[in-house]
Short mmCIF file of C-alpha atoms in Angstrom, two decimals:
data_model
loop_
_atom_site.label_atom_id
_atom_site.label_comp_id
_atom_site.label_asym_id
_atom_site.label_seq_id
_atom_site.Cartn_x
_atom_site.Cartn_y
_atom_site.Cartn_z
CA MET U 1 84.28 78.19 -1.39
CA TRP U 2 86.48 79.62 1.65
CA SER U 3 85.47 77.74 5.11
CA GLY U 4 87.82 77.34 8.22
CA PRO U 5 88.99 79.94 10.58
CA PRO U 6 92.16 82.33 9.15
CA GLN U 7 95.76 80.91 9.65
CA PRO U 8 98.20 83.59 10.53
CA ASP U 9 99.50 84.20 7.14
CA GLN U 10 96.57 85.85 6.29
CA GLY U 11 98.22 89.27 5.44
CA LEU U 12 100.11 86.62 2.33
CA PRO U 13 98.45 86.79 -1.29
CA PRO U 14 97.47 82.69 -1.67
CA PRO U 15 99.73 80.94 -3.72
CA LEU U 16 98.66 80.58 -7.47
CA ALA U 17 95.93 77.98 -7.88
CA ALA U 18 96.82 75.36 -10.55
CA VAL U 19 94.67 76.94 -13.67
CA PRO U 20 92.48 74.06 -15.73
CA VAL U 21 93.69 74.35 -19.08
CA PRO U 22 91.41 72.97 -22.07
CA TRP U 23 92.71 71.16 -24.39
CA LYS U 24 91.52 68.50 -27.53
CA SER U 25 93.15 64.81 -27.46
CA THR U 26 93.95 64.47 -31.03
CA ASP U 27 92.91 61.07 -31.81
CA PRO U 28 95.06 59.59 -34.78
CA CYS U 29 92.00 58.67 -36.21
CA GLN U 30 90.96 61.65 -37.33
CA GLY U 31 92.08 62.69 -40.71
CA HIS U 32 92.74 66.19 -40.55
CA ARG U 33 94.97 68.37 -38.09
CA GLU U 34 95.29 72.14 -36.70
CA SER U 35 97.59 74.35 -38.23
CA PRO U 36 100.15 75.44 -35.79
CA GLY U 37 99.27 78.33 -35.86
CA ALA U 38 96.00 78.05 -34.13
CA LEU U 39 96.73 75.56 -31.61
CA VAL U 40 99.08 79.01 -31.00
CA GLU U 41 96.84 81.29 -30.16
CA THR U 42 93.72 78.94 -28.62
CA SER U 43 96.06 78.43 -25.75
CA ALA U 44 96.51 81.89 -25.51
CA GLY U 45 93.44 82.70 -25.11
CA GLU U 46 93.04 80.12 -22.16
CA GLU U 47 95.66 81.51 -20.16
CA ALA U 48 94.16 84.57 -20.15
CA GLN U 49 91.06 83.58 -19.12
CA GLY U 50 92.24 81.13 -16.38
CA GLN U 51 94.45 84.22 -14.94
CA GLU U 52 91.26 86.36 -14.97
CA GLY U 53 89.70 84.01 -13.47
CA SER U 54 91.67 82.94 -10.47
CA ALA U 55 92.66 87.12 -10.24
CA ALA U 56 88.95 86.96 -9.96
CA THR U 57 88.86 84.03 -7.06
CA GLN U 58 91.97 85.86 -5.50
CA LEU U 59 89.97 88.95 -4.71
CA ASP U 60 86.81 87.81 -3.32
CA VAL U 61 88.59 85.32 -1.21
CA LEU U 62 90.41 89.17 0.31
CA ARG U 63 87.55 90.58 0.47
CA LEU U 64 86.13 87.93 2.47
CA ARG U 65 88.93 87.05 4.86
CA SER U 66 89.44 91.07 4.92
CA SER U 67 85.25 91.23 6.27
CA SER U 68 85.46 88.08 8.53
CA MET U 69 88.51 89.63 10.21
CA GLU U 70 86.30 93.21 10.59
CA ILE U 71 83.56 91.38 12.99
CA ARG U 72 85.90 89.76 14.52
CA GLU U 73 87.47 92.81 15.26
CA LYS U 74 84.48 94.06 16.00
CA GLY U 75 82.91 91.64 17.60
CA SER U 76 86.17 91.12 20.40
CA GLU U 77 86.31 94.43 21.21
CA PHE U 78 82.47 94.03 22.12
CA LEU U 79 82.85 91.25 24.34
CA LYS U 80 85.74 93.32 25.71
CA GLU U 81 84.02 96.11 26.06
CA GLU U 82 80.79 93.44 28.25
CA LEU U 83 83.98 92.34 30.38
CA HIS U 84 85.19 95.00 31.40
CA ARG U 85 81.62 96.93 31.91
CA ALA U 86 80.55 93.31 34.35
CA GLN U 87 84.18 93.24 36.13
CA LYS U 88 83.00 96.83 36.72
CA GLU U 89 79.43 95.52 38.72
CA LEU U 90 81.62 92.67 40.07
CA LYS U 91 83.61 95.12 41.70
CA LEU U 92 80.50 97.64 43.01
CA LYS U 93 79.25 94.80 44.01
CA ASP U 94 82.12 93.42 46.50
CA GLU U 95 82.79 96.61 47.68
CA GLU U 96 78.72 97.45 48.67
CA CYS U 97 79.19 93.85 50.08
CA GLU U 98 82.05 95.27 52.27
CA ARG U 99 80.68 98.10 53.40
CA LEU U 100 76.96 96.52 54.66
CA SER U 101 79.31 93.85 56.67
CA LYS U 102 81.34 96.40 58.53
CA VAL U 103 78.50 98.56 58.93
CA ARG U 104 76.32 95.20 60.19
CA GLU U 105 79.50 94.98 62.63
CA GLN U 106 79.49 98.01 64.12
CA LEU U 107 76.08 98.09 64.79
CA GLU U 108 76.27 94.26 66.22
CA GLN U 109 79.35 95.74 68.51
CA GLU U 110 77.50 99.17 69.09
CA LEU U 111 74.49 96.63 70.53
CA GLU U 112 76.46 94.36 72.58
CA GLU U 113 78.51 97.26 74.10
CA LEU U 114 74.18 99.63 75.00
CA THR U 115 74.02 96.24 76.19
CA ALA U 116 76.59 96.00 78.43
CA SER U 117 76.27 99.40 79.66
CA LEU U 118 72.67 99.07 80.25
CA PHE U 119 73.50 96.28 82.40
CA GLU U 120 75.21 98.59 84.20
CA GLU U 121 73.31 100.79 85.33
CA ALA U 122 70.78 99.11 85.88
CA HIS U 123 73.13 97.15 88.88
CA LYS U 124 74.89 101.32 89.98
CA MET U 125 70.90 101.73 90.13
CA VAL U 126 69.82 99.11 92.40
CA ARG U 127 73.21 99.81 94.10
CA GLU U 128 72.96 103.28 95.22
CA ALA U 129 69.05 102.85 96.02
CA ASN U 130 69.91 100.05 98.31
CA MET U 131 72.58 102.45 99.29
CA LYS U 132 70.01 105.87 99.87
CA GLN U 133 67.41 102.87 101.69
CA ALA U 134 69.86 101.70 103.97
CA ALA U 135 70.80 105.68 104.75
CA SER U 136 67.37 105.81 105.12
CA GLU U 137 66.21 103.28 107.79
CA LYS U 138 69.84 104.70 109.43
CA GLN U 139 68.98 108.06 109.58
CA LEU U 140 65.31 107.31 110.23
CA LYS U 141 66.35 105.50 113.79
CA GLU U 142 68.10 107.83 114.70
CA ALA U 143 65.57 110.45 114.35
CA ARG U 144 63.13 108.64 116.29
CA GLY U 145 65.27 108.51 119.02
CA LYS U 146 66.60 111.74 118.83
CA ILE U 147 62.76 112.29 118.50
CA ASP U 148 61.96 110.26 122.33
CA MET U 149 64.96 112.34 123.65
CA LEU U 150 63.61 115.04 123.18
CA GLN U 151 60.17 114.40 124.32
CA ALA U 152 61.69 112.68 127.30
CA GLU U 153 63.90 116.93 127.54
CA VAL U 154 60.25 118.54 127.26
CA THR U 155 58.82 116.81 129.53
CA ALA U 156 61.00 117.37 131.94
CA LEU U 157 61.67 120.99 131.60
CA LYS U 158 57.58 121.11 131.37
CA THR U 159 57.46 119.89 134.65
CA LEU U 160 60.41 122.06 136.24
CA VAL U 161 59.43 125.42 133.80
CA ILE U 162 55.64 125.04 134.07
CA THR U 163 54.39 123.53 137.14
CA SER U 164 57.22 125.34 139.42
CA THR U 165 57.85 129.55 138.58
CA PRO U 166 59.98 131.85 140.85
CA ALA U 167 56.81 133.28 142.68
CA SER U 168 55.82 129.65 143.63
CA PRO U 169 58.16 127.15 143.04
CA ASN U 170 57.33 123.29 143.43
CA ARG U 171 58.83 122.41 146.84
CA GLU U 172 57.83 118.52 145.75
CA LEU U 173 59.70 119.12 142.79
CA HIS U 174 62.28 120.95 145.16
CA PRO U 175 63.62 118.76 148.00
CA GLN U 176 66.09 121.65 148.73
CA LEU U 177 63.70 124.20 149.56
CA LEU U 178 61.71 121.89 152.72
CA SER U 179 62.88 122.42 156.25
CA PRO U 180 65.44 119.72 156.92
CA THR U 181 63.10 117.57 158.98
CA LYS U 182 60.53 117.27 155.32
CA ALA U 183 63.79 116.99 152.95
CA GLY U 184 63.55 113.19 152.46
CA PRO U 185 64.78 110.93 149.93
CA ARG U 186 62.73 110.51 146.97
CA LYS U 187 61.62 107.63 145.00
CA GLY U 188 61.21 107.31 141.04
CA HIS U 189 63.48 109.81 138.69
CA SER U 190 66.87 111.39 139.45
CA ARG U 191 68.88 113.34 137.93
CA HIS U 192 72.77 111.82 137.98
CA LYS U 193 74.45 114.06 140.85
CA SER U 194 76.10 116.59 139.62
CA THR U 195 78.43 120.06 141.06
CA SER U 196 75.14 122.33 140.56
CA SER U 197 73.12 121.14 143.71
CA ALA U 198 75.91 121.25 146.19
CA LEU U 199 78.26 123.99 144.66
CA CYS U 200 75.90 126.85 144.36
CA PRO U 201 72.88 127.69 146.77
CA ALA U 202 72.46 131.00 145.09
CA VAL U 203 70.15 130.88 142.25
CA CYS U 204 68.86 128.87 139.73
CA PRO U 205 66.60 130.66 136.93
CA ALA U 206 67.00 127.54 134.55
CA ALA U 207 64.69 125.35 137.24
CA GLY U 208 61.99 127.70 137.87
CA HIS U 209 63.03 128.82 141.40
CA THR U 210 65.19 131.10 144.40
CA LEU U 211 67.25 130.00 146.89
CA THR U 212 67.64 131.16 150.09
CA PRO U 213 70.56 134.16 148.78
CA ASP U 214 73.93 134.25 150.84
CA ARG U 215 76.12 136.17 151.82
CA GLU U 216 77.32 137.00 148.71
CA GLY U 217 76.74 140.38 146.96
CA LYS U 218 75.85 139.65 142.59
CA GLU U 219 76.25 142.26 140.00
CA VAL U 220 76.12 142.69 136.57
CA ASP U 221 78.92 143.10 134.12
CA THR U 222 77.93 145.52 131.24
CA ILE U 223 80.36 144.04 128.77
CA LEU U 224 79.64 140.41 129.58
CA PHE U 225 75.57 140.96 130.23
CA ALA U 226 76.17 143.21 126.31
CA GLU U 227 77.90 139.78 124.97
CA PHE U 228 75.01 137.50 125.83
CA GLN U 229 72.22 139.76 125.28
CA ALA U 230 73.48 140.06 121.22
CA TRP U 231 74.07 135.99 121.86
CA ARG U 232 69.86 135.66 123.17
CA GLU U 233 68.79 137.43 120.34
CA ALA U 234 70.31 135.06 117.51
CA PRO U 235 70.86 132.37 119.47
CA THR U 236 73.64 129.56 118.33
CA LEU U 237 76.12 126.79 118.86
CA ASP U 238 79.01 128.16 116.55
CA LYS U 239 82.03 129.11 118.67
CA THR U 240 82.89 132.77 117.21
CA CYS U 241 80.58 134.29 118.67
CA PRO U 242 82.28 136.94 120.97
CA PHE U 243 79.58 135.27 124.50
CA LEU U 244 80.49 131.61 123.80
CA GLU U 245 83.95 132.60 122.84
CA ARG U 246 85.36 134.23 126.30
CA VAL U 247 82.17 131.24 127.76
CA HIS U 248 85.26 128.20 125.88
CA ARG U 249 88.06 130.04 126.72
CA GLU U 250 87.66 130.88 130.26
CA ASP U 251 85.54 128.10 131.57
CA VAL U 252 84.78 125.13 128.70
CA GLY U 253 88.71 125.00 127.60
CA PRO U 254 90.70 125.00 131.00
CA CYS U 255 87.84 122.91 132.84
CA LEU U 256 88.23 120.14 129.81
CA ASP U 257 91.88 120.65 129.51
CA PHE U 258 93.70 117.17 131.08
CA THR U 259 96.91 115.58 131.65
CA MET U 260 95.84 112.64 128.69
CA GLN U 261 95.33 115.62 125.83
CA GLU U 262 94.32 113.94 123.53
CA LEU U 263 91.70 111.69 125.05
CA SER U 264 90.73 115.57 126.18
CA THR U 265 90.08 116.70 122.82
CA LEU U 266 87.28 113.85 122.25
CA VAL U 267 86.02 114.44 124.68
CA ARG U 268 85.51 118.21 124.36
CA ALA U 269 83.99 117.27 121.14
CA ALA U 270 81.55 114.91 121.75
CA VAL U 271 80.49 116.95 124.29
CA GLU U 272 80.22 119.81 122.34
CA ASP U 273 78.42 117.00 120.13
CA ASN U 274 75.81 116.20 122.77
CA THR U 275 77.73 112.27 121.56
CA LEU U 276 79.51 111.78 125.58
CA THR U 277 77.76 109.20 127.40
CA ILE U 278 78.23 108.69 131.13
CA GLU U 279 77.37 105.30 132.48
CA PRO U 280 77.66 103.61 136.51
CA VAL U 281 80.29 101.49 137.05
CA ALA U 282 78.29 98.43 138.79
CA SER U 283 80.36 96.28 140.67
CA GLN U 284 78.78 92.52 139.14
CA THR U 285 80.30 94.00 135.83
CA LEU U 286 83.96 93.53 136.58
CA PRO U 287 84.42 90.66 137.33
CA ALA U 288 88.67 89.07 136.58
CA VAL U 289 87.47 87.60 133.44
CA LYS U 290 87.40 91.13 131.73
CA VAL U 291 90.77 91.55 132.44
CA ALA U 292 91.20 89.06 128.88
CA GLU U 293 89.37 92.24 126.61
CA VAL U 294 90.42 95.47 125.14
CA GLU U 295 89.69 98.08 127.93
CA CYS U 296 90.67 102.27 127.71
CA SER U 297 92.10 102.41 131.99
CA SER U 298 91.00 100.87 134.87
CA THR U 299 88.45 100.64 138.19
CA ASN U 300 92.13 101.57 139.79
CA THR U 301 93.01 104.78 136.68
CA CYS U 302 91.46 107.48 135.63
CA ALA U 303 91.40 107.55 131.77
CA LEU U 304 92.21 111.14 131.80
CA SER U 305 94.45 112.39 134.69
CA GLY U 306 96.24 109.44 134.80
CA LEU U 307 96.10 108.81 138.92
CA THR U 308 95.33 106.33 140.21
CA ARG U 309 91.83 106.90 142.26
CA THR U 310 88.64 104.45 142.49
CA CYS U 311 86.78 104.45 139.11
CA ARG U 312 82.61 104.63 139.80
CA HIS U 313 81.66 106.21 136.20
CA ARG U 314 82.84 105.32 132.38
CA ILE U 315 82.18 107.39 129.71
CA ARG U 316 81.75 106.46 125.75
CA LEU U 317 82.15 108.97 122.80
CA GLY U 318 79.78 108.75 119.81
CA ASP U 319 79.07 105.52 119.31
CA SER U 320 82.53 103.46 119.99
CA GLU U 321 82.45 100.92 121.81
CA SER U 322 85.08 101.24 123.71
CA HIS U 323 84.72 102.81 127.20
CA TYR U 324 86.88 105.33 129.56
CA TYR U 325 86.86 104.86 133.46
CA ILE U 326 87.34 107.90 135.64
CA SER U 327 87.61 109.54 138.51
CA PRO U 328 84.41 111.70 140.25
CA SER U 329 86.86 114.80 139.88
CA SER U 330 87.11 114.07 136.11
CA ARG U 331 82.91 113.29 135.73
CA ALA U 332 82.49 116.43 138.56
CA ARG U 333 84.23 118.70 135.35
CA ILE U 334 83.20 117.52 132.21
CA THR U 335 79.02 116.82 135.02
CA ALA U 336 79.23 121.01 134.67
CA VAL U 337 80.20 121.29 131.13
CA CYS U 338 77.32 119.36 130.10
CA ASN U 339 74.73 121.13 132.39
CA PHE U 340 76.21 124.69 130.38
CA PHE U 341 75.69 123.13 127.21
CA THR U 342 72.38 121.83 127.76
CA TYR U 343 71.27 124.79 129.60
CA ILE U 344 72.35 127.66 126.38
CA ARG U 345 71.41 124.49 123.69
CA TYR U 346 67.25 125.13 125.01
CA ILE U 347 67.85 128.69 124.99
CA GLN U 348 68.10 127.65 121.31
CA GLN U 349 65.57 125.84 120.97
CA GLY U 350 63.66 128.30 122.94
CA LEU U 351 62.23 126.00 125.34
CA VAL U 352 63.35 128.35 128.05
CA ARG U 353 61.10 131.01 129.36
CA GLN U 354 62.44 134.39 131.11
CA ASP U 355 63.83 137.20 130.84
CA ALA U 356 67.41 137.74 130.18
CA GLU U 357 68.64 138.62 133.43
CA PRO U 358 67.67 135.35 135.05
CA MET U 359 68.89 133.46 132.72
CA PHE U 360 72.68 135.65 132.40
CA TRP U 361 72.73 134.73 136.14
CA GLU U 362 72.18 131.18 135.40
CA ILE U 363 74.69 130.65 132.45
CA MET U 364 76.53 133.16 135.28
CA ARG U 365 75.92 129.90 137.70
CA LEU U 366 77.38 127.50 136.04
CA ARG U 367 80.43 128.74 134.68
CA LYS U 368 80.76 128.97 138.52
CA GLU U 369 80.35 125.44 138.64
CA MET U 370 83.21 124.35 135.70
CA SER U 371 85.29 127.37 137.70
CA LEU U 372 84.70 125.35 140.48
CA ALA U 373 84.76 121.87 138.94
CA LYS U 374 88.25 122.80 137.39
CA LEU U 375 89.80 123.71 140.80
CA GLY U 376 89.08 120.13 142.69
CA PHE U 377 86.04 120.99 144.55
CA PHE U 378 83.36 117.94 143.64
CA PRO U 379 80.73 117.04 145.93
CA GLN U 380 81.55 113.79 147.56
CA GLU U 381 78.84 110.52 146.31
CA ALA U 382 77.64 108.46 149.11
#
């Protein structure tokens, strides 16, 4: 019987095995002997029988070997298929793991970016909210200041316009209507001296009274009056309208045209925006240590004209901390322009309730003040 793994020479026929040949021992004690012919026949038959048995044995061995080879080949193919299938599944698993790892990394990166963007947006919103709050507080403060200023102006206008009319002027509010013996200094609130009371004793409809007529005759210019009426229908501070464009060209511009052109431009813009402040200079506020500070001019030199004059007032533009000392002549010119803009603002706000002609003559009076101030006429201060 065959056992053990096949050898590399499985395809070759096995070597001939020794076939046992039956034989009969010859005993010398036997009394008879076989004949030579019978012996030859017997050996030949036995040899043929032995060859047939070895051939059958070889055939069985070959069959066993061939069947075992087929089984082995089939088993090997099956194992190879199983191995190939397992490798495919393992490769798919590796690809799936790699894909899931990439997805996880992408999600982690997106989460970090989202977190960072959320924090940045939150900080931005907080910063914008703080800026808006600061701006709102500043606007509220400015609005309250403007409200207080407007309330004071309205109160003053009510006192001047309502309680004093052209028919019955209030002589307590207008001491210039009193006789020289009764007109004395009044205590209380008084406006800063300007060129309006000293240079034009004709008509003052803004204050609601008529002064003693002078020797000058008056005649309404139809062109100017038509431009004023067109502006009065829709009051505005736009310099492009014909009425204000003429006033700016003929009066405001020349009156505020000083030697120092750069500062003159700033002063004109501040007057038009109503952000110019005129302050009196007190003697006690001018010690010698002030020389070390940064000042735009000295009390002996006018910052606008550049001439050596005694400056008793100074101006401040907007919210700037810088001050500019000005001479009485420069102050009179600035005051004349400020009076004009104040009156047309009152008209625009509806605070002046008069007919067109009195309002027109008041504007002409204010224009006259600007012209005289430009020519160098200004009241002497006490």
